[in-house]
Amino acid sequence: MTFINMAVVEAAQPLKSAHYRFPRAELLRRMLSECLTDYYLKASIGQPFEARGLLVTGKSRVGKTRELERMITEFNETKTAMPNGKPASIVQSRLSGKVTSSKDLAVKALKALGYPSMPRATENEMWERVHQQAAHLGVIGIHFDEAQHAFTESGHAANGVVLNILKKILKDMSCPMILILSGVPVLGEHIEMEERGEDRLQLRYLLKAIHFDLINFKRDREALIKLVFTYAKKANIDFQPLCDPKFFHRLGHAAGYRWGIVIELLIAALTACLVEKEKEISIKHFEQAFNEVYGMTTGFTPFTLPDFLHAFDAEKLIDQLDRKH
């Protein structure tokens, strides 16, 4: 007897491994390409320079991390040689509530670079080692995900230190690095709040900004329909029975208007349909998917209740999902 349901694995694997390219991904790719081109051009001149970076914001689960991780992985796999002959790469680090100082940020950066911790080192020594290790490995960029955790709501002085550290990553004379910051909208507020100074260039102006919006049903209905039918076609499931504007509105609300959760619900529903060896999708499959994704057993879902907009608060659904994980 096995505990693994191979029928679910077989049905879900092609869907989970698929990647749907949103229009915003093309914009993000172009912005990253501009940063990389700028870096290569300046490095080829052979003089000290400062790098540029990205600031990617949006509410939780809108797909920021997945898009960035995919693009960074694709770039690293190209093994593009820089003017110094070394194959270039970008490393990544996900921050958390445990980041309480700029020294913690240095620890995260060292770990991303594969360097052992330096418990007795000063903060300056740690950051010096970050840039030395990056130069040694050919690392030209670093991505801090959930970067809002590097800041506090009340620690203005501490936040100023973090902002200066981030600028130094871009401007270090020995090894400047492309800086990619991603996180919830408050991250952008922290960056914007930097005090103006006559003798220093503001971090915000060194970063290209892009914001990932929530789903707006009126604006994004066609995009939502295209997404759904793309996955349904891959699963060879007939989605026509649910092709109704009211259903798509329910789907968006059930996902908290997050594209990432729409995909989770869609994959779960199509998987249920495939496992049951049915060729047409139905509401019952989305009820099952909703309960699976959110961990509910109430029998009530946004796909069936008449007054679903009031019965389910979209933001509270996301809060529940975050608690589940």
PDB file of C-alpha atoms in Angstrom:
ATOM      1  CA  MET A   1       0.000   0.000   0.000  1.00  0.00           C
ATOM      2  CA  THR A   2       1.291   3.457  -0.902  1.00  0.00           C
ATOM      3  CA  PHE A   3       0.438   6.796   0.664  1.00  0.00           C
ATOM      4  CA  ILE A   4       1.089   8.605  -2.619  1.00  0.00           C
ATOM      5  CA  ASN A   5      -1.864   9.086  -4.934  1.00  0.00           C
ATOM      6  CA  MET A   6      -0.133   8.539  -8.266  1.00  0.00           C
ATOM      7  CA  ALA A   7      -3.285   9.427 -10.208  1.00  0.00           C
ATOM      8  CA  VAL A   8      -3.119  12.952  -8.717  1.00  0.00           C
ATOM      9  CA  VAL A   9       0.621  13.145  -9.419  1.00  0.00           C
ATOM     10  CA  GLU A  10       0.151  12.100 -13.033  1.00  0.00           C
ATOM     11  CA  ALA A  11      -2.716  14.554 -13.585  1.00  0.00           C
ATOM     12  CA  ALA A  12      -1.188  17.553 -11.791  1.00  0.00           C
ATOM     13  CA  GLN A  13       2.463  17.328 -12.814  1.00  0.00           C
ATOM     14  CA  PRO A  14       2.129  18.742 -16.371  1.00  0.00           C
ATOM     15  CA  LEU A  15      -0.070  21.568 -15.062  1.00  0.00           C
ATOM     16  CA  LYS A  16       2.200  22.517 -12.159  1.00  0.00           C
ATOM     17  CA  SER A  17       5.284  22.487 -14.360  1.00  0.00           C
ATOM     18  CA  ALA A  18       3.663  24.788 -16.921  1.00  0.00           C
ATOM     19  CA  HIS A  19       4.422  28.512 -16.892  1.00  0.00           C
ATOM     20  CA  TYR A  20       1.944  31.079 -18.147  1.00  0.00           C
ATOM     21  CA  ARG A  21       3.662  34.229 -19.353  1.00  0.00           C
ATOM     22  CA  PHE A  22       1.728  37.329 -18.332  1.00  0.00           C
ATOM     23  CA  PRO A  23       2.243  40.664 -20.158  1.00  0.00           C
ATOM     24  CA  ARG A  24       3.795  42.040 -16.962  1.00  0.00           C
ATOM     25  CA  ALA A  25       6.526  39.392 -17.291  1.00  0.00           C
ATOM     26  CA  GLU A  26       7.603  40.930 -20.584  1.00  0.00           C
ATOM     27  CA  LEU A  27       7.898  44.339 -18.925  1.00  0.00           C
ATOM     28  CA  LEU A  28       9.879  42.854 -16.048  1.00  0.00           C
ATOM     29  CA  ARG A  29      12.157  41.015 -18.474  1.00  0.00           C
ATOM     30  CA  ARG A  30      12.830  44.203 -20.413  1.00  0.00           C
ATOM     31  CA  MET A  31      13.654  46.122 -17.232  1.00  0.00           C
ATOM     32  CA  LEU A  32      16.049  43.397 -16.052  1.00  0.00           C
ATOM     33  CA  SER A  33      17.644  43.332 -19.508  1.00  0.00           C
ATOM     34  CA  GLU A  34      18.206  47.098 -19.293  1.00  0.00           C
ATOM     35  CA  CYS A  35      19.950  46.699 -15.915  1.00  0.00           C
ATOM     36  CA  LEU A  36      22.146  43.878 -17.225  1.00  0.00           C
ATOM     37  CA  THR A  37      23.027  45.767 -20.418  1.00  0.00           C
ATOM     38  CA  ASP A  38      23.892  48.862 -18.389  1.00  0.00           C
ATOM     39  CA  TYR A  39      26.119  46.750 -16.109  1.00  0.00           C
ATOM     40  CA  TYR A  40      27.945  45.067 -18.998  1.00  0.00           C
ATOM     41  CA  LEU A  41      28.517  48.362 -20.808  1.00  0.00           C
ATOM     42  CA  LYS A  42      29.956  50.082 -17.739  1.00  0.00           C
ATOM     43  CA  ALA A  43      32.079  47.057 -16.799  1.00  0.00           C
ATOM     44  CA  SER A  44      33.547  46.970 -20.307  1.00  0.00           C
ATOM     45  CA  ILE A  45      34.890  50.527 -19.924  1.00  0.00           C
ATOM     46  CA  GLY A  46      37.095  49.390 -17.055  1.00  0.00           C
ATOM     47  CA  GLN A  47      36.433  52.278 -14.678  1.00  0.00           C
ATOM     48  CA  PRO A  48      34.608  52.294 -11.294  1.00  0.00           C
ATOM     49  CA  PHE A  49      30.839  52.498 -11.781  1.00  0.00           C
ATOM     50  CA  GLU A  50      27.511  52.124 -10.033  1.00  0.00           C
ATOM     51  CA  ALA A  51      24.937  49.522 -10.990  1.00  0.00           C
ATOM     52  CA  ARG A  52      21.192  49.902 -11.349  1.00  0.00           C
ATOM     53  CA  GLY A  53      18.424  47.701  -9.964  1.00  0.00           C
ATOM     54  CA  LEU A  54      14.741  46.822  -9.727  1.00  0.00           C
ATOM     55  CA  LEU A  55      12.036  47.547  -7.181  1.00  0.00           C
ATOM     56  CA  VAL A  56       9.146  45.102  -7.604  1.00  0.00           C
ATOM     57  CA  THR A  57       6.119  45.600  -5.356  1.00  0.00           C
ATOM     58  CA  GLY A  58       2.635  44.164  -5.036  1.00  0.00           C
ATOM     59  CA  LYS A  59       0.405  42.499  -2.479  1.00  0.00           C
ATOM     60  CA  SER A  60       1.202  38.987  -1.332  1.00  0.00           C
ATOM     61  CA  ARG A  61       0.667  36.115  -3.766  1.00  0.00           C
ATOM     62  CA  VAL A  62       0.372  38.224  -6.915  1.00  0.00           C
ATOM     63  CA  GLY A  63       3.273  36.360  -8.525  1.00  0.00           C
ATOM     64  CA  LYS A  64       6.272  38.675  -7.922  1.00  0.00           C
ATOM     65  CA  THR A  65       8.565  35.999  -6.518  1.00  0.00           C
ATOM     66  CA  ARG A  66       7.759  33.381  -9.130  1.00  0.00           C
ATOM     67  CA  GLU A  67       8.335  35.739 -12.061  1.00  0.00           C
ATOM     68  CA  LEU A  68      11.627  37.023 -10.632  1.00  0.00           C
ATOM     69  CA  GLU A  69      12.933  33.586  -9.698  1.00  0.00           C
ATOM     70  CA  ARG A  70      12.151  32.264 -13.164  1.00  0.00           C
ATOM     71  CA  MET A  71      13.888  35.144 -14.938  1.00  0.00           C
ATOM     72  CA  ILE A  72      16.937  35.039 -12.676  1.00  0.00           C
ATOM     73  CA  THR A  73      17.217  31.277 -13.187  1.00  0.00           C
ATOM     74  CA  GLU A  74      16.991  31.742 -16.948  1.00  0.00           C
ATOM     75  CA  PHE A  75      19.733  34.392 -16.857  1.00  0.00           C
ATOM     76  CA  ASN A  76      22.012  32.250 -14.684  1.00  0.00           C
ATOM     77  CA  GLU A  77      21.581  29.313 -17.056  1.00  0.00           C
ATOM     78  CA  THR A  78      22.894  31.403 -19.970  1.00  0.00           C
ATOM     79  CA  LYS A  79      26.285  31.639 -18.189  1.00  0.00           C
ATOM     80  CA  THR A  80      26.859  34.958 -19.935  1.00  0.00           C
ATOM     81  CA  ALA A  81      30.502  36.009 -19.681  1.00  0.00           C
ATOM     82  CA  MET A  82      31.195  39.506 -18.405  1.00  0.00           C
ATOM     83  CA  PRO A  83      34.092  41.626 -19.786  1.00  0.00           C
ATOM     84  CA  ASN A  84      36.378  40.066 -17.146  1.00  0.00           C
ATOM     85  CA  GLY A  85      35.687  36.647 -18.678  1.00  0.00           C
ATOM     86  CA  LYS A  86      33.738  35.216 -15.726  1.00  0.00           C
ATOM     87  CA  PRO A  87      30.243  33.759 -16.265  1.00  0.00           C
ATOM     88  CA  ALA A  88      27.810  36.098 -14.544  1.00  0.00           C
ATOM     89  CA  SER A  89      25.080  35.126 -12.115  1.00  0.00           C
ATOM     90  CA  ILE A  90      22.549  36.653  -9.730  1.00  0.00           C
ATOM     91  CA  VAL A  91      21.945  35.176  -6.270  1.00  0.00           C
ATOM     92  CA  GLN A  92      18.723  35.291  -4.262  1.00  0.00           C
ATOM     93  CA  SER A  93      17.765  35.541  -0.603  1.00  0.00           C
ATOM     94  CA  ARG A  94      14.323  35.558   0.987  1.00  0.00           C
ATOM     95  CA  LEU A  95      14.135  37.754   4.068  1.00  0.00           C
ATOM     96  CA  SER A  96      11.840  37.176   7.026  1.00  0.00           C
ATOM     97  CA  GLY A  97      10.715  38.744  10.265  1.00  0.00           C
ATOM     98  CA  LYS A  98      14.035  37.573  11.756  1.00  0.00           C
ATOM     99  CA  VAL A  99      15.907  40.337   9.906  1.00  0.00           C
ATOM    100  CA  THR A 100      16.251  43.005  12.588  1.00  0.00           C
ATOM    101  CA  SER A 101      19.401  44.843  11.523  1.00  0.00           C
ATOM    102  CA  SER A 102      21.662  45.589   8.577  1.00  0.00           C
ATOM    103  CA  LYS A 103      24.060  42.994  10.041  1.00  0.00           C
ATOM    104  CA  ASP A 104      21.329  40.359   9.653  1.00  0.00           C
ATOM    105  CA  LEU A 105      21.063  41.490   6.050  1.00  0.00           C
ATOM    106  CA  ALA A 106      24.788  40.860   5.612  1.00  0.00           C
ATOM    107  CA  VAL A 107      24.353  37.357   7.053  1.00  0.00           C
ATOM    108  CA  LYS A 108      21.618  36.684   4.478  1.00  0.00           C
ATOM    109  CA  ALA A 109      23.803  37.985   1.662  1.00  0.00           C
ATOM    110  CA  LEU A 110      26.743  35.817   2.705  1.00  0.00           C
ATOM    111  CA  LYS A 111      24.512  32.746   2.888  1.00  0.00           C
ATOM    112  CA  ALA A 112      23.171  33.457  -0.604  1.00  0.00           C
ATOM    113  CA  LEU A 113      26.780  33.582  -1.803  1.00  0.00           C
ATOM    114  CA  GLY A 114      27.538  30.234  -0.181  1.00  0.00           C
ATOM    115  CA  TYR A 115      29.912  31.725   2.364  1.00  0.00           C
ATOM    116  CA  PRO A 116      29.996  30.444   5.968  1.00  0.00           C
ATOM    117  CA  SER A 117      28.726  32.698   8.741  1.00  0.00           C
ATOM    118  CA  MET A 118      31.117  35.142  10.399  1.00  0.00           C
ATOM    119  CA  PRO A 119      29.781  35.414  13.990  1.00  0.00           C
ATOM    120  CA  ARG A 120      32.790  37.354  15.309  1.00  0.00           C
ATOM    121  CA  ALA A 121      33.149  39.720  12.370  1.00  0.00           C
ATOM    122  CA  THR A 122      32.029  43.333  12.441  1.00  0.00           C
ATOM    123  CA  GLU A 123      29.289  44.474  10.115  1.00  0.00           C
ATOM    124  CA  ASN A 124      31.789  46.320   7.895  1.00  0.00           C
ATOM    125  CA  GLU A 125      33.942  43.197   7.656  1.00  0.00           C
ATOM    126  CA  MET A 126      30.916  41.122   6.679  1.00  0.00           C
ATOM    127  CA  TRP A 127      29.879  43.488   3.885  1.00  0.00           C
ATOM    128  CA  GLU A 128      33.471  43.650   2.660  1.00  0.00           C
ATOM    129  CA  ARG A 129      33.425  39.843   2.478  1.00  0.00           C
ATOM    130  CA  VAL A 130      30.108  39.962   0.591  1.00  0.00           C
ATOM    131  CA  HIS A 131      31.651  41.997  -2.203  1.00  0.00           C
ATOM    132  CA  GLN A 132      34.887  39.964  -2.210  1.00  0.00           C
ATOM    133  CA  GLN A 133      32.949  36.715  -2.501  1.00  0.00           C
ATOM    134  CA  ALA A 134      30.704  38.138  -5.214  1.00  0.00           C
ATOM    135  CA  ALA A 135      33.731  39.260  -7.241  1.00  0.00           C
ATOM    136  CA  HIS A 136      35.365  35.838  -6.801  1.00  0.00           C
ATOM    137  CA  LEU A 137      32.247  33.986  -7.991  1.00  0.00           C
ATOM    138  CA  GLY A 138      31.289  36.357 -10.794  1.00  0.00           C
ATOM    139  CA  VAL A 139      28.066  37.352  -9.025  1.00  0.00           C
ATOM    140  CA  ILE A 140      26.822  40.635 -10.483  1.00  0.00           C
ATOM    141  CA  GLY A 141      23.480  40.916  -8.692  1.00  0.00           C
ATOM    142  CA  ILE A 142      21.500  39.988  -5.600  1.00  0.00           C
ATOM    143  CA  HIS A 143      17.745  39.644  -5.155  1.00  0.00           C
ATOM    144  CA  PHE A 144      16.245  40.231  -1.711  1.00  0.00           C
ATOM    145  CA  ASP A 145      12.687  38.867  -1.654  1.00  0.00           C
ATOM    146  CA  GLU A 146      10.241  40.060   1.029  1.00  0.00           C
ATOM    147  CA  ALA A 147      12.640  42.970   1.442  1.00  0.00           C
ATOM    148  CA  GLN A 148      10.171  44.950   3.575  1.00  0.00           C
ATOM    149  CA  HIS A 149      11.438  42.842   6.494  1.00  0.00           C
ATOM    150  CA  ALA A 150      14.724  44.760   6.374  1.00  0.00           C
ATOM    151  CA  PHE A 151      12.838  47.838   7.598  1.00  0.00           C
ATOM    152  CA  THR A 152      10.773  48.695  10.673  1.00  0.00           C
ATOM    153  CA  GLU A 153       7.745  50.943  11.030  1.00  0.00           C
ATOM    154  CA  SER A 154       9.266  53.089  13.783  1.00  0.00           C
ATOM    155  CA  GLY A 155      13.032  52.719  13.445  1.00  0.00           C
ATOM    156  CA  HIS A 156      13.803  55.709  11.236  1.00  0.00           C
ATOM    157  CA  ALA A 157      17.512  55.737  12.077  1.00  0.00           C
ATOM    158  CA  ALA A 158      17.856  51.974  11.565  1.00  0.00           C
ATOM    159  CA  ASN A 159      16.000  52.239   8.262  1.00  0.00           C
ATOM    160  CA  GLY A 160      18.434  54.915   7.156  1.00  0.00           C
ATOM    161  CA  VAL A 161      21.327  52.535   7.807  1.00  0.00           C
ATOM    162  CA  VAL A 162      19.650  49.840   5.699  1.00  0.00           C
ATOM    163  CA  LEU A 163      19.068  52.301   2.857  1.00  0.00           C
ATOM    164  CA  ASN A 164      22.736  53.265   2.895  1.00  0.00           C
ATOM    165  CA  ILE A 165      23.766  49.590   2.851  1.00  0.00           C
ATOM    166  CA  LEU A 166      21.539  48.952  -0.166  1.00  0.00           C
ATOM    167  CA  LYS A 167      23.047  51.915  -2.008  1.00  0.00           C
ATOM    168  CA  LYS A 168      26.543  50.634  -1.260  1.00  0.00           C
ATOM    169  CA  ILE A 169      25.634  47.313  -2.880  1.00  0.00           C
ATOM    170  CA  LEU A 170      24.975  49.238  -6.085  1.00  0.00           C
ATOM    171  CA  LYS A 171      27.933  51.594  -5.754  1.00  0.00           C
ATOM    172  CA  ASP A 172      30.756  49.488  -4.234  1.00  0.00           C
ATOM    173  CA  MET A 173      34.002  50.389  -6.018  1.00  0.00           C
ATOM    174  CA  SER A 174      35.425  46.857  -5.985  1.00  0.00           C
ATOM    175  CA  CYS A 175      32.317  44.933  -7.019  1.00  0.00           C
ATOM    176  CA  PRO A 176      29.048  46.798  -7.609  1.00  0.00           C
ATOM    177  CA  MET A 177      26.000  44.558  -7.857  1.00  0.00           C
ATOM    178  CA  ILE A 178      22.600  44.889  -9.467  1.00  0.00           C
ATOM    179  CA  LEU A 179      20.112  45.137  -6.596  1.00  0.00           C
ATOM    180  CA  ILE A 180      16.659  43.583  -6.942  1.00  0.00           C
ATOM    181  CA  LEU A 181      14.186  44.270  -4.127  1.00  0.00           C
ATOM    182  CA  SER A 182      10.744  42.690  -4.083  1.00  0.00           C
ATOM    183  CA  GLY A 183       7.999  42.831  -1.484  1.00  0.00           C
ATOM    184  CA  VAL A 184       4.616  44.183  -0.463  1.00  0.00           C
ATOM    185  CA  PRO A 185       3.713  47.835  -1.201  1.00  0.00           C
ATOM    186  CA  VAL A 186       5.092  49.154   2.111  1.00  0.00           C
ATOM    187  CA  LEU A 187       8.565  48.341   0.742  1.00  0.00           C
ATOM    188  CA  GLY A 188       8.133  51.097  -1.823  1.00  0.00           C
ATOM    189  CA  GLU A 189       7.085  53.482   0.941  1.00  0.00           C
ATOM    190  CA  HIS A 190      10.289  52.768   2.876  1.00  0.00           C
ATOM    191  CA  ILE A 191      12.379  53.438  -0.222  1.00  0.00           C
ATOM    192  CA  GLU A 192      10.501  56.663  -0.983  1.00  0.00           C
ATOM    193  CA  MET A 193      10.898  57.972   2.587  1.00  0.00           C
ATOM    194  CA  GLU A 194      14.664  58.310   2.323  1.00  0.00           C
ATOM    195  CA  GLU A 195      15.758  61.767   3.425  1.00  0.00           C
ATOM    196  CA  ARG A 196      17.095  63.967   0.677  1.00  0.00           C
ATOM    197  CA  GLY A 197      20.763  64.837   0.859  1.00  0.00           C
ATOM    198  CA  GLU A 198      22.754  67.159  -1.350  1.00  0.00           C
ATOM    199  CA  ASP A 199      25.779  64.893  -1.591  1.00  0.00           C
ATOM    200  CA  ARG A 200      24.176  61.512  -2.113  1.00  0.00           C
ATOM    201  CA  LEU A 201      22.140  59.960  -4.865  1.00  0.00           C
ATOM    202  CA  GLN A 202      18.811  58.613  -3.716  1.00  0.00           C
ATOM    203  CA  LEU A 203      18.307  54.848  -3.814  1.00  0.00           C
ATOM    204  CA  ARG A 204      14.901  55.253  -5.447  1.00  0.00           C
ATOM    205  CA  TYR A 205      16.484  56.818  -8.530  1.00  0.00           C
ATOM    206  CA  LEU A 206      18.843  53.895  -8.936  1.00  0.00           C
ATOM    207  CA  LEU A 207      15.956  51.403  -9.089  1.00  0.00           C
ATOM    208  CA  LYS A 208      13.493  50.782 -11.906  1.00  0.00           C
ATOM    209  CA  ALA A 209      10.073  50.326 -10.290  1.00  0.00           C
ATOM    210  CA  ILE A 210       7.268  47.982 -11.319  1.00  0.00           C
ATOM    211  CA  HIS A 211       4.058  47.249  -9.403  1.00  0.00           C
ATOM    212  CA  PHE A 212       2.083  44.009  -9.758  1.00  0.00           C
ATOM    213  CA  ASP A 213      -1.617  44.863  -9.557  1.00  0.00           C
ATOM    214  CA  LEU A 214      -4.433  42.740  -8.202  1.00  0.00           C
ATOM    215  CA  ILE A 215      -6.974  41.394 -10.656  1.00  0.00           C
ATOM    216  CA  ASN A 216      -9.522  43.997 -11.704  1.00  0.00           C
ATOM    217  CA  PHE A 217     -12.435  42.063 -13.146  1.00  0.00           C
ATOM    218  CA  LYS A 218     -13.546  44.753 -15.595  1.00  0.00           C
ATOM    219  CA  ARG A 219     -10.006  45.390 -16.839  1.00  0.00           C
ATOM    220  CA  ASP A 220      -8.652  41.830 -16.700  1.00  0.00           C
ATOM    221  CA  ARG A 221     -11.632  39.670 -17.648  1.00  0.00           C
ATOM    222  CA  GLU A 222     -10.240  38.763 -21.079  1.00  0.00           C
ATOM    223  CA  ALA A 223      -6.830  37.991 -19.612  1.00  0.00           C
ATOM    224  CA  LEU A 224      -8.476  35.781 -16.980  1.00  0.00           C
ATOM    225  CA  ILE A 225     -10.442  33.898 -19.615  1.00  0.00           C
ATOM    226  CA  LYS A 226      -7.311  33.390 -21.722  1.00  0.00           C
ATOM    227  CA  LEU A 227      -5.414  32.054 -18.713  1.00  0.00           C
ATOM    228  CA  VAL A 228      -8.171  29.587 -17.811  1.00  0.00           C
ATOM    229  CA  PHE A 229      -8.578  28.227 -21.329  1.00  0.00           C
ATOM    230  CA  THR A 230      -4.810  27.893 -21.768  1.00  0.00           C
ATOM    231  CA  TYR A 231      -4.597  25.562 -18.761  1.00  0.00           C
ATOM    232  CA  ALA A 232      -7.803  23.738 -19.726  1.00  0.00           C
ATOM    233  CA  LYS A 233      -6.388  23.066 -23.188  1.00  0.00           C
ATOM    234  CA  LYS A 234      -3.189  21.672 -21.673  1.00  0.00           C
ATOM    235  CA  ALA A 235      -5.298  19.329 -19.533  1.00  0.00           C
ATOM    236  CA  ASN A 236      -7.537  18.472 -22.525  1.00  0.00           C
ATOM    237  CA  ILE A 237     -10.601  19.443 -20.481  1.00  0.00           C
ATOM    238  CA  ASP A 238     -13.665  21.174 -21.966  1.00  0.00           C
ATOM    239  CA  PHE A 239     -14.125  24.444 -20.038  1.00  0.00           C
ATOM    240  CA  GLN A 240     -17.105  25.650 -22.071  1.00  0.00           C
ATOM    241  CA  PRO A 241     -19.713  24.658 -19.418  1.00  0.00           C
ATOM    242  CA  LEU A 242     -18.318  27.356 -17.075  1.00  0.00           C
ATOM    243  CA  CYS A 243     -17.600  30.003 -19.698  1.00  0.00           C
ATOM    244  CA  ASP A 244     -19.754  32.688 -18.103  1.00  0.00           C
ATOM    245  CA  PRO A 245     -18.779  36.167 -16.797  1.00  0.00           C
ATOM    246  CA  LYS A 246     -20.390  35.435 -13.440  1.00  0.00           C
ATOM    247  CA  PHE A 247     -18.206  32.357 -12.967  1.00  0.00           C
ATOM    248  CA  PHE A 248     -15.004  34.257 -13.771  1.00  0.00           C
ATOM    249  CA  HIS A 249     -15.981  36.952 -11.273  1.00  0.00           C
ATOM    250  CA  ARG A 250     -16.461  34.237  -8.645  1.00  0.00           C
ATOM    251  CA  LEU A 251     -13.089  32.710  -9.538  1.00  0.00           C
ATOM    252  CA  GLY A 252     -11.294  36.043  -9.158  1.00  0.00           C
ATOM    253  CA  HIS A 253     -12.955  36.705  -5.789  1.00  0.00           C
ATOM    254  CA  ALA A 254     -12.242  33.178  -4.546  1.00  0.00           C
ATOM    255  CA  ALA A 255      -8.563  33.826  -5.340  1.00  0.00           C
ATOM    256  CA  GLY A 256      -8.494  37.119  -3.446  1.00  0.00           C
ATOM    257  CA  TYR A 257      -7.886  38.747  -6.845  1.00  0.00           C
ATOM    258  CA  ARG A 258      -4.385  37.218  -6.934  1.00  0.00           C
ATOM    259  CA  TRP A 259      -3.228  35.708 -10.215  1.00  0.00           C
ATOM    260  CA  GLY A 260      -1.095  33.155  -8.400  1.00  0.00           C
ATOM    261  CA  ILE A 261      -4.049  31.771  -6.434  1.00  0.00           C
ATOM    262  CA  VAL A 262      -6.236  31.708  -9.560  1.00  0.00           C
ATOM    263  CA  ILE A 263      -3.641  29.334 -11.017  1.00  0.00           C
ATOM    264  CA  GLU A 264      -3.602  27.226  -7.817  1.00  0.00           C
ATOM    265  CA  LEU A 265      -7.401  26.896  -7.863  1.00  0.00           C
ATOM    266  CA  LEU A 266      -7.414  26.178 -11.585  1.00  0.00           C
ATOM    267  CA  ILE A 267      -4.789  23.435 -11.334  1.00  0.00           C
ATOM    268  CA  ALA A 268      -6.564  21.833  -8.372  1.00  0.00           C
ATOM    269  CA  ALA A 269      -9.930  21.869 -10.189  1.00  0.00           C
ATOM    270  CA  LEU A 270      -8.516  20.471 -13.446  1.00  0.00           C
ATOM    271  CA  THR A 271      -6.633  17.805 -11.504  1.00  0.00           C
ATOM    272  CA  ALA A 272      -9.861  16.733  -9.757  1.00  0.00           C
ATOM    273  CA  CYS A 273     -11.591  16.555 -13.126  1.00  0.00           C
ATOM    274  CA  LEU A 274      -8.810  14.418 -14.624  1.00  0.00           C
ATOM    275  CA  VAL A 275      -8.656  12.063 -11.647  1.00  0.00           C
ATOM    276  CA  GLU A 276     -12.413  11.498 -11.945  1.00  0.00           C
ATOM    277  CA  LYS A 277     -11.854  10.801 -15.671  1.00  0.00           C
ATOM    278  CA  GLU A 278     -14.338  13.483 -16.691  1.00  0.00           C
ATOM    279  CA  LYS A 279     -13.952  15.501 -19.875  1.00  0.00           C
ATOM    280  CA  GLU A 280     -15.944  18.581 -18.826  1.00  0.00           C
ATOM    281  CA  ILE A 281     -15.212  20.913 -15.932  1.00  0.00           C
ATOM    282  CA  SER A 282     -17.970  21.661 -13.426  1.00  0.00           C
ATOM    283  CA  ILE A 283     -18.624  23.764 -10.336  1.00  0.00           C
ATOM    284  CA  LYS A 284     -18.073  20.762  -8.082  1.00  0.00           C
ATOM    285  CA  HIS A 285     -14.445  20.612  -9.197  1.00  0.00           C
ATOM    286  CA  PHE A 286     -13.902  24.231  -8.153  1.00  0.00           C
ATOM    287  CA  GLU A 287     -15.668  23.662  -4.838  1.00  0.00           C
ATOM    288  CA  GLN A 288     -13.254  20.806  -4.210  1.00  0.00           C
ATOM    289  CA  ALA A 289     -10.324  22.982  -5.302  1.00  0.00           C
ATOM    290  CA  PHE A 290     -11.372  25.842  -3.004  1.00  0.00           C
ATOM    291  CA  ASN A 291     -11.582  23.564   0.011  1.00  0.00           C
ATOM    292  CA  GLU A 292      -8.229  22.002  -0.843  1.00  0.00           C
ATOM    293  CA  VAL A 293      -6.360  25.279  -1.364  1.00  0.00           C
ATOM    294  CA  TYR A 294      -7.802  27.029   1.695  1.00  0.00           C
ATOM    295  CA  GLY A 295      -8.053  23.965   3.919  1.00  0.00           C
ATOM    296  CA  MET A 296     -11.803  24.342   4.477  1.00  0.00           C
ATOM    297  CA  THR A 297     -14.465  21.717   5.042  1.00  0.00           C
ATOM    298  CA  THR A 298     -17.499  23.943   5.541  1.00  0.00           C
ATOM    299  CA  GLY A 299     -19.217  23.102   2.264  1.00  0.00           C
ATOM    300  CA  PHE A 300     -19.673  26.809   1.538  1.00  0.00           C
ATOM    301  CA  THR A 301     -17.629  28.336  -1.274  1.00  0.00           C
ATOM    302  CA  PRO A 302     -17.722  31.503  -3.412  1.00  0.00           C
ATOM    303  CA  PHE A 303     -18.608  29.294  -6.367  1.00  0.00           C
ATOM    304  CA  THR A 304     -22.104  28.479  -5.116  1.00  0.00           C
ATOM    305  CA  LEU A 305     -23.332  31.066  -2.599  1.00  0.00           C
ATOM    306  CA  PRO A 306     -25.576  33.720  -4.233  1.00  0.00           C
ATOM    307  CA  ASP A 307     -24.144  36.572  -2.148  1.00  0.00           C
ATOM    308  CA  PHE A 308     -20.518  35.446  -2.425  1.00  0.00           C
ATOM    309  CA  LEU A 309     -19.079  38.984  -2.376  1.00  0.00           C
ATOM    310  CA  HIS A 310     -20.376  39.581   1.145  1.00  0.00           C
ATOM    311  CA  ALA A 311     -20.101  36.005   2.386  1.00  0.00           C
ATOM    312  CA  PHE A 312     -16.344  35.888   1.684  1.00  0.00           C
ATOM    313  CA  ASP A 313     -13.980  38.778   2.337  1.00  0.00           C
ATOM    314  CA  ALA A 314     -11.167  38.520  -0.222  1.00  0.00           C
ATOM    315  CA  GLU A 315      -8.443  39.859   2.095  1.00  0.00           C
ATOM    316  CA  LYS A 316      -9.510  37.579   4.944  1.00  0.00           C
ATOM    317  CA  LEU A 317      -9.258  34.625   2.581  1.00  0.00           C
ATOM    318  CA  ILE A 318      -5.627  35.556   1.880  1.00  0.00           C
ATOM    319  CA  ASP A 319      -4.948  35.979   5.602  1.00  0.00           C
ATOM    320  CA  GLN A 320      -6.342  32.482   6.215  1.00  0.00           C
ATOM    321  CA  LEU A 321      -4.191  31.076   3.420  1.00  0.00           C
ATOM    322  CA  ASP A 322      -1.078  32.720   4.886  1.00  0.00           C
ATOM    323  CA  ARG A 323      -1.874  31.235   8.319  1.00  0.00           C
ATOM    324  CA  LYS A 324      -2.330  27.819   6.726  1.00  0.00           C
ATOM    325  CA  HIS A 325       1.180  27.981   5.277  1.00  0.00           C
TER     326      HIS A 325
END
